[in-house]
Amino acid sequence: MKKAVLIALGLAAGAGAHAQTNVTIYGIVDAAFVGENGGAAGRQTKITSGAASASRIGFRGTEALGDGMEAFFTLETGVKIDTGEVDAAGTIFNRQAFVGLKTKAGAVALGRQYTPYHTTLTAVADPFGTGYAGTSKNLFPDNGTNVRASNAVTYASPKVSGANVELFYSAGEQSVLSAGRQFGGAVDYASGPLRVRLAYNSKNTDVAATSTKHDLGRNTLLGANYDLKWIKLYAAYGIDKGFNSATLGNANNPYGGVKPTPSTDGRDLLLGFKAPVGPGALMFSVQHKDDRTHFNQDASAWGVGYLYDLSKRTGLYAAYAHINNKNGAGYTVANNTESGTGNTGYNLGIRHTF
């Protein structure tokens, strides 16, 4: 693993030697003291990597090819600051790994990439950016292949009057063509203080040896924000239908008793804001999960956080969130990198970007 990382660093350095190529090394180093309570495991305290933003190191580059054409790539690996390990065993660039071409007609990329659904949550709908204890991951199904997928082909159109379109397809690469397949897209519009984005994601979680008839999970998400300068308002509404459309973040029965059942027909709602306060930013949101199956396992959540800027690249943060589960629902207070163990959680941490 160490040898492979050194080779990657050497390739990136070598690419940067060409005058026509622009290569950037970037990353985030994030660690926090995390507390969790309310689950069957009782009170939990630990040092966690990436509670606000997942710790990572990445390489991105572009090369002008002439006639308005540009080649681009990104290689990004996740790391655990608390242990020094990669965050996914047996991988190197597990977060992102793609290469593509950009022209006046748009950009096409191949490789492991984010889904339009996840981009809608993190960049448009959630004041916490899917991080901290107040993350939208507490109730919205933003985990697993809803976040990123391998073997993906994406297309992003140029902006026209503030609007652009994104398309996403991930091949399952199974003997049955539809098994493991995932596809989706988004329409994004930005004008002045307003940004609105509508995303769709469909995934088939079958393997080739099983039937593909009933295993489609479909997620539709509308996200928006409006910047008033003194406060930025956020909203999101999601529709989740089908098998594995809304898998639980912590599927290990965190509250004991009868194991909660993941919803196959639900609605998700988020309202929140982010406001400059003092040298930093105050974040707040409320969420509600409406489970429309006969289990009626609804949940409500709220979260608050503050990021105190020490500089443009370094900040201290504190966040707290609580979930009210109903009828045996099993939602837990998560953060950017962990699913959580109870219905209450807090983070005290430091984040540095480079």
Tab-separated table of C-alpha atoms in Angstrom, residues 10 51 69 99 119 145 155 176 189 208 214 243 267 287 300 322 335 338 346:
chain	number	residue	atom	x	y	z
A	10	GLY	CA	5.760	10.298	-8.247
A	51	ALA	CA	-16.534	14.302	11.656
A	69	MET	CA	-10.637	20.888	-25.505
A	99	VAL	CA	-10.424	10.907	-16.062
A	119	THR	CA	-23.987	16.433	-4.882
A	145	THR	CA	-23.912	3.859	-3.589
A	155	TYR	CA	-21.822	14.005	-18.519
A	176	VAL	CA	-27.091	-10.078	-15.938
A	189	TYR	CA	-30.290	26.279	-11.847
A	208	ALA	CA	-26.286	-11.757	-11.183
A	214	HIS	CA	-38.170	-6.328	-7.172
A	243	PHE	CA	-35.950	-1.939	-2.071
A	267	ARG	CA	-40.611	11.184	2.315
A	287	GLN	CA	-35.457	17.147	9.501
A	300	SER	CA	-37.658	13.838	13.523
A	322	HIS	CA	-30.828	14.753	18.521
A	335	ASN	CA	-21.356	12.617	11.226
A	338	GLU	CA	-19.641	7.474	10.929
A	346	TYR	CA	-21.939	15.865	19.573
